[in-house]
Short mmCIF file of C-alpha atoms (C1' of nucleotides) in Angstrom, two decimals:
data_model
loop_
_atom_site.label_atom_id
_atom_site.label_comp_id
_atom_site.label_asym_id
_atom_site.label_seq_id
_atom_site.Cartn_x
_atom_site.Cartn_y
_atom_site.Cartn_z
CA MET A 1 10.34 33.69 -42.51
CA THR A 2 8.61 30.77 -44.09
CA GLY A 3 10.35 30.38 -47.40
CA VAL A 4 13.73 31.63 -46.29
CA ASN A 5 15.51 29.09 -44.10
CA SER A 6 16.59 30.82 -40.94
CA SER A 7 20.31 30.16 -40.82
CA PRO A 8 20.70 26.49 -41.76
CA ALA A 9 24.01 26.58 -39.95
CA GLU A 10 22.23 26.34 -36.62
CA PRO A 11 23.03 22.95 -35.08
CA ALA A 12 19.58 21.40 -35.04
CA ALA A 13 16.17 22.98 -35.22
CA PRO A 14 14.05 21.49 -32.44
CA ARG A 15 11.76 19.13 -34.35
CA PRO A 16 8.60 17.91 -32.80
CA PRO A 17 8.63 14.18 -32.01
CA ARG A 18 5.74 13.05 -34.11
CA ARG A 19 6.39 9.32 -34.50
CA ARG A 20 4.17 6.74 -32.79
CA VAL A 21 2.11 9.30 -31.06
CA HIS A 22 -0.28 6.99 -29.31
CA THR A 23 2.25 4.93 -27.40
CA ARG A 24 2.22 7.03 -24.30
CA ALA A 25 -1.55 7.22 -24.25
CA ARG A 26 -1.89 3.48 -24.76
CA ILE A 27 0.52 2.72 -21.95
CA LEU A 28 -1.27 5.15 -19.67
CA SER A 29 -4.59 3.61 -20.45
CA ALA A 30 -3.40 0.03 -19.97
CA ALA A 31 -1.72 1.03 -16.72
CA GLY A 32 -4.93 2.63 -15.53
CA GLU A 33 -6.91 -0.54 -16.10
CA LEU A 34 -4.36 -2.81 -14.49
CA PHE A 35 -3.82 -0.52 -11.52
CA LEU A 36 -7.57 -0.43 -10.99
CA SER A 37 -7.90 -4.16 -10.83
CA ALA A 38 -4.65 -5.15 -9.13
CA GLY A 39 -3.22 -2.00 -7.58
CA TYR A 40 -0.01 -0.15 -8.28
CA ALA A 41 2.47 -2.27 -6.37
CA ARG A 42 1.10 -5.56 -7.70
CA THR A 43 1.20 -4.48 -11.31
CA SER A 44 4.56 -4.87 -13.03
CA ILE A 45 5.81 -2.72 -15.85
CA GLU A 46 6.04 -5.90 -17.88
CA ASP A 47 2.30 -6.46 -17.32
CA ILE A 48 1.51 -2.96 -18.45
CA CYS A 49 3.65 -3.15 -21.58
CA ALA A 50 2.21 -6.51 -22.53
CA ALA A 51 -1.34 -5.22 -22.10
CA ALA A 52 -0.54 -2.16 -24.19
CA GLY A 53 1.20 -4.22 -26.87
CA TYR A 54 4.76 -3.01 -26.29
CA THR A 55 7.92 -4.17 -24.61
CA ARG A 56 9.65 -2.77 -21.56
CA GLY A 57 11.84 -0.42 -23.52
CA ALA A 58 8.87 1.44 -24.93
CA PHE A 59 7.89 2.22 -21.41
CA TYR A 60 11.22 3.75 -20.51
CA SER A 61 11.24 5.79 -23.65
CA ASN A 62 8.01 7.42 -22.47
CA PHE A 63 8.35 7.50 -18.70
CA ALA A 64 11.32 8.01 -16.43
CA THR A 65 10.23 5.56 -13.75
CA LYS A 66 7.21 3.60 -12.62
CA GLU A 67 6.42 6.34 -10.13
CA ASP A 68 6.50 8.85 -12.97
CA LEU A 69 3.75 6.90 -14.70
CA LEU A 70 1.69 6.85 -11.55
CA LEU A 71 2.08 10.58 -11.25
CA ALA A 72 0.93 11.12 -14.82
CA LEU A 73 -2.12 9.00 -14.11
CA PHE A 74 -2.79 10.90 -10.92
CA ASP A 75 -2.59 14.27 -12.65
CA GLU A 76 -4.97 13.08 -15.32
CA GLN A 77 -7.43 11.85 -12.75
CA ALA A 78 -7.08 14.97 -10.62
CA ALA A 79 -7.80 17.17 -13.62
CA ASP A 80 -10.89 15.11 -14.40
CA ARG A 81 -12.10 15.47 -10.87
CA MET A 82 -11.67 19.23 -10.86
CA ALA A 83 -13.36 19.55 -14.25
CA GLU A 84 -16.28 17.56 -12.94
CA LEU A 85 -16.62 19.84 -9.95
CA GLU A 86 -16.56 22.86 -12.22
CA ARG A 87 -19.27 21.36 -14.42
CA LEU A 88 -21.29 20.69 -11.31
CA ALA A 89 -20.91 24.27 -10.13
CA ALA A 90 -21.94 25.63 -13.50
CA ALA A 91 -24.98 23.36 -13.63
CA ALA A 92 -25.98 24.27 -10.09
CA GLU A 93 -25.85 27.95 -10.97
CA GLN A 94 -28.85 27.46 -13.27
CA LEU A 95 -31.18 25.98 -10.68
CA GLY A 96 -33.48 27.25 -8.00
CA PRO A 97 -32.18 26.97 -4.45
CA GLU A 98 -34.20 23.88 -3.56
CA GLU A 99 -33.42 21.76 -6.59
CA ARG A 100 -29.84 22.96 -6.37
CA ALA A 101 -29.43 21.73 -2.82
CA ARG A 102 -30.90 18.35 -3.71
CA ARG A 103 -28.56 17.99 -6.67
CA LEU A 104 -25.49 18.97 -4.71
CA VAL A 105 -26.11 16.55 -1.86
CA GLU A 106 -26.67 13.80 -4.35
CA ALA A 107 -23.61 14.68 -6.39
CA LEU A 108 -21.36 14.91 -3.34
CA LEU A 109 -22.48 11.64 -1.83
CA ARG A 110 -23.42 9.48 -4.77
CA VAL A 111 -20.92 6.88 -5.81
CA GLU A 112 -20.37 5.56 -9.27
CA PRO A 113 -19.21 1.96 -9.31
CA ALA A 114 -16.09 3.13 -11.10
CA GLU A 115 -15.14 5.23 -8.11
CA THR A 116 -15.01 2.32 -5.73
CA GLY A 117 -12.20 1.07 -7.90
CA TRP A 118 -10.39 4.37 -8.03
CA ILE A 119 -10.55 4.86 -4.31
CA LEU A 120 -8.22 1.95 -3.66
CA LEU A 121 -5.71 3.28 -6.10
CA PHE A 122 -6.03 6.71 -4.59
CA LEU A 123 -5.49 5.32 -1.10
CA GLU A 124 -2.40 3.51 -2.31
CA PHE A 125 -1.19 6.83 -3.68
CA ARG A 126 -1.89 8.56 -0.38
CA LEU A 127 0.05 5.85 1.38
CA LEU A 128 2.99 6.18 -0.96
CA ALA A 129 2.83 9.93 -0.64
CA ALA A 130 2.98 9.67 3.13
CA ARG A 131 6.52 8.33 2.78
CA THR A 132 7.57 10.41 -0.21
CA PRO A 133 7.76 14.17 0.37
CA GLU A 134 7.48 15.25 -3.28
CA LEU A 135 4.36 13.16 -3.74
CA ALA A 136 2.94 14.35 -0.45
CA GLU A 137 2.94 17.93 -1.70
CA ARG A 138 1.09 16.84 -4.85
CA VAL A 139 -1.66 15.11 -2.89
CA ALA A 140 -1.91 17.93 -0.40
CA ALA A 141 -2.28 20.44 -3.24
CA HIS A 142 -4.94 18.33 -4.87
CA ASP A 143 -6.78 18.03 -1.57
CA ARG A 144 -6.64 21.77 -1.11
CA ALA A 145 -8.02 22.39 -4.59
CA VAL A 146 -10.87 19.92 -4.24
CA THR A 147 -11.71 21.16 -0.77
CA ALA A 148 -11.83 24.74 -1.96
CA ALA A 149 -14.06 23.82 -4.89
CA VAL A 150 -16.44 21.90 -2.67
CA ALA A 151 -16.41 24.70 -0.13
CA ALA A 152 -17.50 27.12 -2.83
CA LEU A 153 -20.26 24.75 -3.85
CA LEU A 154 -21.47 24.51 -0.29
CA GLU A 155 -21.45 28.22 0.29
CA ARG A 156 -23.60 28.87 -2.73
CA GLY A 157 -25.86 25.88 -2.79
CA LEU A 158 -25.94 24.26 0.62
CA PRO A 159 -25.37 26.92 3.27
CA GLU A 160 -27.34 24.79 5.74
CA LEU A 161 -24.39 22.43 5.79
CA VAL A 162 -22.05 25.17 6.92
CA PRO A 163 -23.22 25.77 10.44
CA PRO A 164 -22.65 29.08 12.19
CA GLY A 165 -19.26 29.00 13.85
CA ALA A 166 -17.77 26.81 11.13
CA GLU A 167 -16.24 27.77 7.82
CA ALA A 168 -17.27 26.35 4.49
CA GLY A 169 -13.79 24.89 4.12
CA GLN A 170 -14.19 22.94 7.33
CA ALA A 171 -17.52 21.53 6.25
CA ALA A 172 -16.06 20.56 2.89
CA GLU A 173 -13.14 18.86 4.59
CA VAL A 174 -15.43 16.81 6.79
CA ILE A 175 -17.72 15.82 3.94
CA LEU A 176 -14.84 14.79 1.70
CA ALA A 177 -13.20 12.84 4.48
CA ALA A 178 -16.42 11.03 5.26
CA ARG A 179 -16.89 10.23 1.62
CA GLU A 180 -13.39 8.83 1.29
CA GLY A 181 -13.74 6.86 4.50
CA LEU A 182 -17.03 5.35 3.40
CA LEU A 183 -15.64 4.46 0.00
CA ALA A 184 -12.63 2.81 1.60
CA ARG A 185 -14.90 0.64 3.68
CA THR A 186 -16.97 -0.54 0.77
CA ALA A 187 -14.05 -1.10 -1.50
CA ALA A 188 -12.39 -3.37 1.03
CA GLY A 189 -15.34 -5.69 1.23
CA GLY A 190 -17.46 -3.90 3.80
CA PRO A 191 -21.12 -3.02 3.33
CA ALA A 192 -22.35 -2.15 -0.14
CA ALA A 193 -21.68 1.37 -1.30
CA ALA A 194 -25.35 2.13 -1.73
CA GLN A 195 -26.05 1.10 1.83
CA LEU A 196 -23.35 3.30 3.32
CA LEU A 197 -24.34 6.27 1.28
CA ASN A 198 -27.93 5.84 2.30
CA ALA A 199 -26.61 6.03 5.83
CA ALA A 200 -24.81 9.26 5.10
CA MET A 201 -27.86 10.75 3.40
CA ALA A 202 -30.13 9.71 6.26
CA VAL A 203 -27.81 11.16 8.86
CA LEU A 204 -27.39 14.37 6.93
CA ALA A 205 -31.07 14.74 6.20
CA GLY A 206 -31.89 14.12 9.84
CA LEU A 207 -29.35 16.63 11.06
CA LEU A 208 -30.49 19.22 8.59
CA GLY A 209 -34.22 18.73 9.10
CA MET B 1 -2.84 -38.13 39.75
CA THR B 2 0.07 -35.97 40.77
CA GLY B 3 2.52 -38.43 42.23
CA VAL B 4 1.56 -41.40 40.12
CA ASN B 5 2.78 -41.03 36.57
CA SER B 6 -0.12 -41.58 34.22
CA SER B 7 1.10 -44.39 31.99
CA PRO B 8 4.72 -43.50 31.16
CA ALA B 9 4.38 -45.73 28.11
CA GLU B 10 2.42 -43.02 26.33
CA PRO B 11 4.56 -41.67 23.45
CA ALA B 12 5.05 -38.12 24.59
CA ALA B 13 3.11 -36.05 27.05
CA PRO B 14 2.40 -32.65 25.42
CA ARG B 15 4.87 -30.45 27.21
CA PRO B 16 4.43 -26.72 27.20
CA PRO B 17 7.07 -24.84 25.19
CA ARG B 18 8.54 -22.73 27.92
CA ARG B 19 11.93 -21.81 26.48
CA ARG B 20 12.65 -18.24 25.37
CA VAL B 21 9.19 -17.06 26.05
CA HIS B 22 9.66 -13.46 25.12
CA THR B 23 10.87 -13.96 21.59
CA ARG B 24 7.48 -13.73 19.96
CA ALA B 25 6.55 -10.67 22.00
CA ARG B 26 9.84 -8.97 21.21
CA ILE B 27 9.46 -9.61 17.52
CA LEU B 28 5.89 -8.34 17.58
CA SER B 29 6.93 -5.21 19.38
CA ALA B 30 9.86 -4.49 17.08
CA ALA B 31 7.64 -5.12 14.06
CA GLY B 32 5.05 -2.72 15.43
CA GLU B 33 7.57 0.07 15.76
CA LEU B 34 9.10 -0.47 12.35
CA PHE B 35 5.74 -0.83 10.62
CA LEU B 36 4.65 2.41 12.23
CA SER B 37 7.58 4.35 10.94
CA ALA B 38 8.13 2.73 7.54
CA GLY B 39 5.00 0.76 6.75
CA TYR B 40 4.46 -2.95 6.26
CA ALA B 41 5.71 -3.38 2.71
CA ARG B 42 8.84 -1.33 3.24
CA THR B 43 9.90 -3.19 6.36
CA SER B 44 11.79 -6.40 5.74
CA ILE B 45 11.76 -9.40 8.03
CA GLU B 46 15.50 -8.96 8.30
CA ASP B 47 14.94 -5.42 9.65
CA ILE B 48 12.48 -6.70 12.22
CA CYS B 49 14.72 -9.50 13.41
CA ALA B 50 17.71 -7.22 13.68
CA ALA B 51 15.71 -4.69 15.69
CA ALA B 52 14.46 -7.43 17.98
CA GLY B 53 17.91 -8.95 18.36
CA TYR B 54 17.33 -12.21 16.49
CA THR B 55 18.01 -13.69 13.11
CA ARG B 56 15.58 -14.62 10.36
CA GLY B 57 15.12 -18.17 11.57
CA ALA B 58 13.74 -17.03 14.91
CA PHE B 59 11.04 -15.27 13.00
CA TYR B 60 9.96 -18.35 11.10
CA SER B 61 9.94 -20.38 14.24
CA ASN B 62 7.34 -17.98 15.65
CA PHE B 63 5.34 -16.94 12.60
CA ALA B 64 4.30 -18.78 9.49
CA THR B 65 4.70 -15.85 7.12
CA LYS B 66 5.11 -12.12 7.14
CA GLU B 67 1.38 -11.73 6.64
CA ASP B 68 0.83 -13.91 9.68
CA LEU B 69 2.81 -11.44 11.76
CA LEU B 70 0.78 -8.55 10.42
CA LEU B 71 -2.39 -10.38 11.35
CA ALA B 72 -1.17 -10.97 14.89
CA LEU B 73 -0.40 -7.29 15.19
CA PHE B 74 -3.79 -6.41 13.78
CA ASP B 75 -5.61 -8.66 16.23
CA GLU B 76 -3.69 -7.15 19.12
CA GLN B 77 -4.52 -3.65 17.99
CA ALA B 78 -8.16 -4.52 17.32
CA ALA B 79 -8.53 -5.99 20.80
CA ASP B 80 -7.00 -2.83 22.30
CA ARG B 81 -9.42 -0.69 20.37
CA MET B 82 -12.44 -2.67 21.51
CA ALA B 83 -11.25 -2.66 25.11
CA GLU B 84 -10.87 1.09 24.93
CA LEU B 85 -14.41 1.47 23.66
CA GLU B 86 -15.69 -0.70 26.48
CA ARG B 87 -13.81 1.37 29.03
CA LEU B 88 -15.30 4.46 27.49
CA ALA B 89 -18.81 3.03 27.70
CA ALA B 90 -18.34 2.06 31.32
CA ALA B 91 -16.99 5.48 32.21
CA ALA B 92 -19.83 7.21 30.37
CA GLU B 93 -22.36 5.18 32.30
CA GLN B 94 -21.35 7.01 35.48
CA LEU B 95 -21.95 10.50 34.18
CA GLY B 96 -24.87 12.84 33.85
CA PRO B 97 -26.26 13.22 30.31
CA GLU B 98 -24.59 16.52 29.58
CA GLU B 99 -21.09 15.72 30.71
CA ARG B 100 -21.49 12.32 29.10
CA ALA B 101 -22.28 13.82 25.70
CA ARG B 102 -19.31 16.16 25.94
CA ARG B 103 -16.98 13.32 26.82
CA LEU B 104 -18.19 11.07 24.04
CA VAL B 105 -17.84 13.67 21.32
CA GLU B 106 -14.37 14.42 22.52
CA ALA B 107 -13.41 10.76 22.75
CA LEU B 108 -14.76 9.94 19.32
CA LEU B 109 -13.11 12.83 17.57
CA ARG B 110 -9.95 13.47 19.52
CA VAL B 111 -6.77 12.13 18.04
CA GLU B 112 -3.71 10.99 19.90
CA PRO B 113 -0.51 11.57 17.97
CA ALA B 114 0.11 7.83 18.11
CA GLU B 115 -3.03 7.25 16.11
CA THR B 116 -1.87 9.28 13.15
CA GLY B 117 0.87 6.69 12.87
CA TRP B 118 -1.43 3.73 13.20
CA ILE B 119 -3.83 5.01 10.63
CA LEU B 120 -1.32 4.59 7.83
CA LEU B 121 -0.63 1.04 8.86
CA PHE B 122 -4.33 0.39 9.11
CA LEU B 123 -4.92 1.80 5.65
CA GLU B 124 -2.18 -0.39 4.29
CA PHE B 125 -3.95 -3.32 5.91
CA ARG B 126 -7.26 -2.30 4.39
CA LEU B 127 -5.58 -2.07 1.02
CA LEU B 128 -4.01 -5.49 1.37
CA ALA B 129 -7.32 -6.87 2.59
CA ALA B 130 -9.08 -5.50 -0.47
CA ARG B 131 -7.10 -7.97 -2.58
CA THR B 132 -7.01 -10.83 -0.08
CA PRO B 133 -10.38 -12.38 0.74
CA GLU B 134 -9.41 -13.95 4.09
CA LEU B 135 -8.05 -10.65 5.32
CA ALA B 136 -11.06 -8.81 3.99
CA GLU B 137 -13.35 -10.80 6.25
CA ARG B 138 -11.15 -9.96 9.24
CA VAL B 139 -11.29 -6.23 8.58
CA ALA B 140 -14.98 -6.33 7.85
CA ALA B 141 -15.63 -8.17 11.12
CA HIS B 142 -13.54 -5.64 13.01
CA ASP B 143 -15.41 -2.79 11.36
CA ARG B 144 -18.72 -4.36 12.30
CA ALA B 145 -17.66 -4.77 15.93
CA VAL B 146 -16.35 -1.23 16.26
CA THR B 147 -19.38 0.21 14.51
CA ALA B 148 -21.73 -1.69 16.79
CA ALA B 149 -19.87 -0.52 19.88
CA VAL B 150 -19.91 3.08 18.74
CA ALA B 151 -23.58 2.78 17.80
CA ALA B 152 -24.36 1.65 21.34
CA LEU B 153 -22.40 4.58 22.72
CA LEU B 154 -24.31 6.98 20.54
CA GLU B 155 -27.69 5.58 21.46
CA ARG B 156 -27.04 5.97 25.14
CA GLY B 157 -25.00 9.09 25.27
CA LEU B 158 -25.48 11.11 22.12
CA PRO B 159 -28.95 10.46 20.77
CA GLU B 160 -28.92 13.90 19.14
CA LEU B 161 -26.39 12.50 16.67
CA VAL B 162 -28.80 9.80 15.58
CA PRO B 163 -31.38 11.81 13.73
CA PRO B 164 -34.92 10.53 13.30
CA GLY B 165 -35.09 8.39 10.21
CA ALA B 166 -31.55 7.11 10.69
CA GLU B 167 -30.30 4.22 12.77
CA ALA B 168 -27.55 4.46 15.33
CA GLY B 169 -25.46 2.08 13.23
CA GLN B 170 -25.65 4.44 10.29
CA ALA B 171 -24.56 7.39 12.36
CA ALA B 172 -21.70 5.37 13.79
CA GLU B 173 -20.62 4.33 10.33
CA VAL B 174 -20.54 7.92 9.10
CA ILE B 175 -18.66 9.18 12.13
CA LEU B 176 -16.06 6.44 11.94
CA ALA B 177 -15.61 6.95 8.23
CA ALA B 178 -15.16 10.67 8.68
CA ARG B 179 -12.65 10.07 11.43
CA GLU B 180 -10.64 7.68 9.31
CA GLY B 181 -10.79 9.98 6.33
CA LEU B 182 -9.60 12.95 8.35
CA LEU B 183 -6.78 10.94 9.89
CA ALA B 184 -5.70 9.75 6.48
CA ARG B 185 -5.45 13.32 5.28
CA THR B 186 -3.33 14.49 8.17
CA ALA B 187 -1.10 11.48 8.16
CA ALA B 188 -0.27 12.01 4.52
CA GLY B 189 0.96 15.53 5.08
CA GLY B 190 -2.27 17.45 4.89
CA PRO B 191 -3.46 19.91 7.50
CA ALA B 192 -2.59 19.26 11.13
CA ALA B 193 -4.75 16.76 12.95
CA ALA B 194 -5.86 19.31 15.51
CA GLN B 195 -7.04 21.64 12.79
CA LEU B 196 -9.10 19.00 11.01
CA LEU B 197 -10.66 17.77 14.19
CA ASN B 198 -11.56 21.30 15.14
CA ALA B 199 -13.33 21.41 11.82
CA ALA B 200 -15.25 18.27 12.61
CA MET B 201 -16.17 19.53 16.07
CA ALA B 202 -17.27 22.89 14.72
CA VAL B 203 -19.41 21.31 12.04
CA LEU B 204 -20.95 18.87 14.47
CA ALA B 205 -21.56 21.48 17.11
CA GLY B 206 -23.15 23.76 14.56
CA LEU B 207 -25.37 21.04 13.19
CA LEU B 208 -26.43 19.96 16.64
CA GLY B 209 -26.98 23.44 18.01
"C1'" DT C 1 8.77 11.97 -57.34
"C1'" DG C 2 13.03 9.53 -55.94
"C1'" DT C 3 17.25 8.62 -53.15
"C1'" DA C 4 20.51 8.93 -49.18
"C1'" DC C 5 20.85 9.91 -44.67
"C1'" DA C 6 19.95 10.84 -39.72
"C1'" DT C 7 16.98 10.33 -35.87
"C1'" DC C 8 14.93 8.13 -32.22
"C1'" DA C 9 10.78 5.18 -30.67
"C1'" DG C 10 10.67 0.82 -29.57
"C1'" DT C 11 13.14 -4.02 -29.05
"C1'" DG C 12 14.64 -7.61 -26.05
"C1'" DA C 13 18.32 -9.54 -23.50
"C1'" DA C 14 20.75 -8.91 -19.32
"C1'" DC C 15 21.75 -6.90 -14.83
"C1'" DG C 16 21.35 -6.50 -10.03
"C1'" DC C 17 19.12 -6.18 -5.97
"C1'" DG C 18 15.92 -6.90 -2.26
"C1'" DC C 19 13.48 -9.91 0.06
"C1'" DG C 20 10.47 -13.81 1.61
"C1'" DT C 21 11.24 -18.41 2.55
"C1'" DT C 22 13.78 -22.87 3.34
"C1'" DC C 23 16.79 -25.93 5.68
"C1'" DA C 24 20.53 -28.51 7.77
"C1'" DC C 25 22.57 -27.43 12.04
"C1'" DT C 26 23.64 -26.44 17.11
"C1'" DG C 27 23.56 -25.62 21.67
"C1'" DA C 28 20.87 -24.21 25.61
"C1'" DT C 29 16.97 -26.01 28.20
"C1'" DG C 30 14.23 -29.32 30.28
"C1'" DT C 31 13.39 -34.37 31.48
"C1'" DA C 32 14.46 -39.12 33.11
"C1'" DC C 33 16.88 -41.86 35.96
"C1'" DT D 1 22.74 -33.42 43.41
"C1'" DG D 2 24.73 -35.42 39.17
"C1'" DT D 3 24.75 -37.44 34.46
"C1'" DA D 4 22.94 -38.80 29.85
"C1'" DC D 5 19.74 -37.83 26.64
"C1'" DA D 6 16.10 -35.65 23.74
"C1'" DT D 7 13.87 -31.58 22.22
"C1'" DC D 8 13.32 -27.59 19.74
"C1'" DA D 9 14.08 -22.32 19.65
"C1'" DG D 10 17.06 -19.93 17.27
"C1'" DT D 11 21.26 -19.70 13.78
"C1'" DG D 12 22.90 -18.30 9.40
"C1'" DA D 13 23.88 -19.57 4.78
"C1'" DA D 14 21.64 -20.33 0.52
"C1'" DC D 15 17.80 -20.39 -2.70
"C1'" DG D 16 14.84 -18.48 -6.02
"C1'" DC D 17 11.98 -15.30 -7.86
"C1'" DG D 18 10.00 -11.01 -9.26
"C1'" DC D 19 10.78 -6.84 -10.83
"C1'" DG D 20 12.59 -2.12 -11.87
"C1'" DT D 21 16.04 -0.42 -14.68
"C1'" DT D 22 19.81 -0.33 -18.25
"C1'" DC D 23 21.71 -0.63 -22.75
"C1'" DA D 24 23.45 -1.82 -27.28
"C1'" DC D 25 20.70 -2.38 -31.25
"C1'" DT D 26 17.42 -1.81 -35.33
"C1'" DG D 27 14.29 -0.44 -38.48
"C1'" DA D 28 10.48 2.61 -39.51
"C1'" DT D 29 9.78 7.54 -40.01
"C1'" DG D 30 10.81 12.03 -41.34
"C1'" DT D 31 14.15 15.41 -43.62
"C1'" DA D 32 17.36 17.24 -47.15
"C1'" DC D 33 18.57 17.57 -51.61
#
DNA sequence: TGTACATCAGTGAACGCGCGTTCACTGATGTAC
DNA sequence: TGTACATCAGTGAACGCGCGTTCACTGATGTAC
């Protein structure tokens, strides 16, 4: 099969596009940075191409529309988030119940500075999705996945947070919503992230103790 | 002072503009409806004027810019929200501690269908504010006022929700953030509002019990 | 290894549209006498 | 009460700009022989 050409009469063997392989990645990366600092709507395709070192056409040879690019970025980010949760679950598995609980609370509530940037972009995506059915399903699916992962974490490592009468999924939903709400407040110029998360920790600790 | 004209030589007595008094209100109201259903960015001034029965010029004779209109709407809504909280506080004052607690939890977590619409507009405002310093201060001030009002409610009527080691303001912040986060999820096509708020109630009840 | 050819990623000019804002105007409303 | 005048809320056409998208092209890259 290797030496013998398989019927050269066939119109065109599907050849892999192996030209300037990094273009798409570079555009994605530039778009990510610009979206983070200026938001999706305020960032033009021209801006992105310039930052990545290409012209508009390069963009349209890699993405169908601007929304398509946003979706690619979202999928990337969503995958990262899920991978992180899986890592966290695996790490938690190794620990004793006490240390595990401490780690999980911290991991669920802590905020990296980078995230305060992402939250705005994510909110913009939620907003867009609210008016765009296809996108809405994507966000909803992502929410379901993250909620389920966090619910599993809670069940194994923080059962105190799942009170009798409630399901782990409900607790996860509330925690994630609170987290997103707090992040939104900080990102839009409210109190510092650290301060708000201290609040959340204090409230949680008090309620649990 | 009434019969005698006070120096008619004076250039022009400031006369009150009492012409088509309802124009501004009509535009505001039409804008509110359209913003609710399509969002701020997707609603054009032309749309608003048409819905209100005027032309573009009428708009600019009542508002400086589109952002100015949004701000007026925001202030209106913010005042309503604060008034509602005051009414709630006054009503709670009349009740025994048990009934009062029940009422407050319900009031803080219940969601009117109308609010799921407003939340999207509010998020869009937060997003805009995140990139616009003057707006940011407005939202932050509103957040502070609402948080303080809710904190006062909690201190008087739901001290169980303010665990030892935490301040009422912190508890208020967490509750409001969770509420906003949950609303954002429903509004963008996630689970039904009722379902999410059941979750919050169940979690709270469990933690408190 | 060298040459001719085909492909297609990326170029860059142009299109077209939506929309916020401006502006010269007009006619209904209120004031002065 | 009636008339002349001034004001200014609202009209509607036009401006201008940003931006997403299209498209005819070109030249580097890979393939065939």
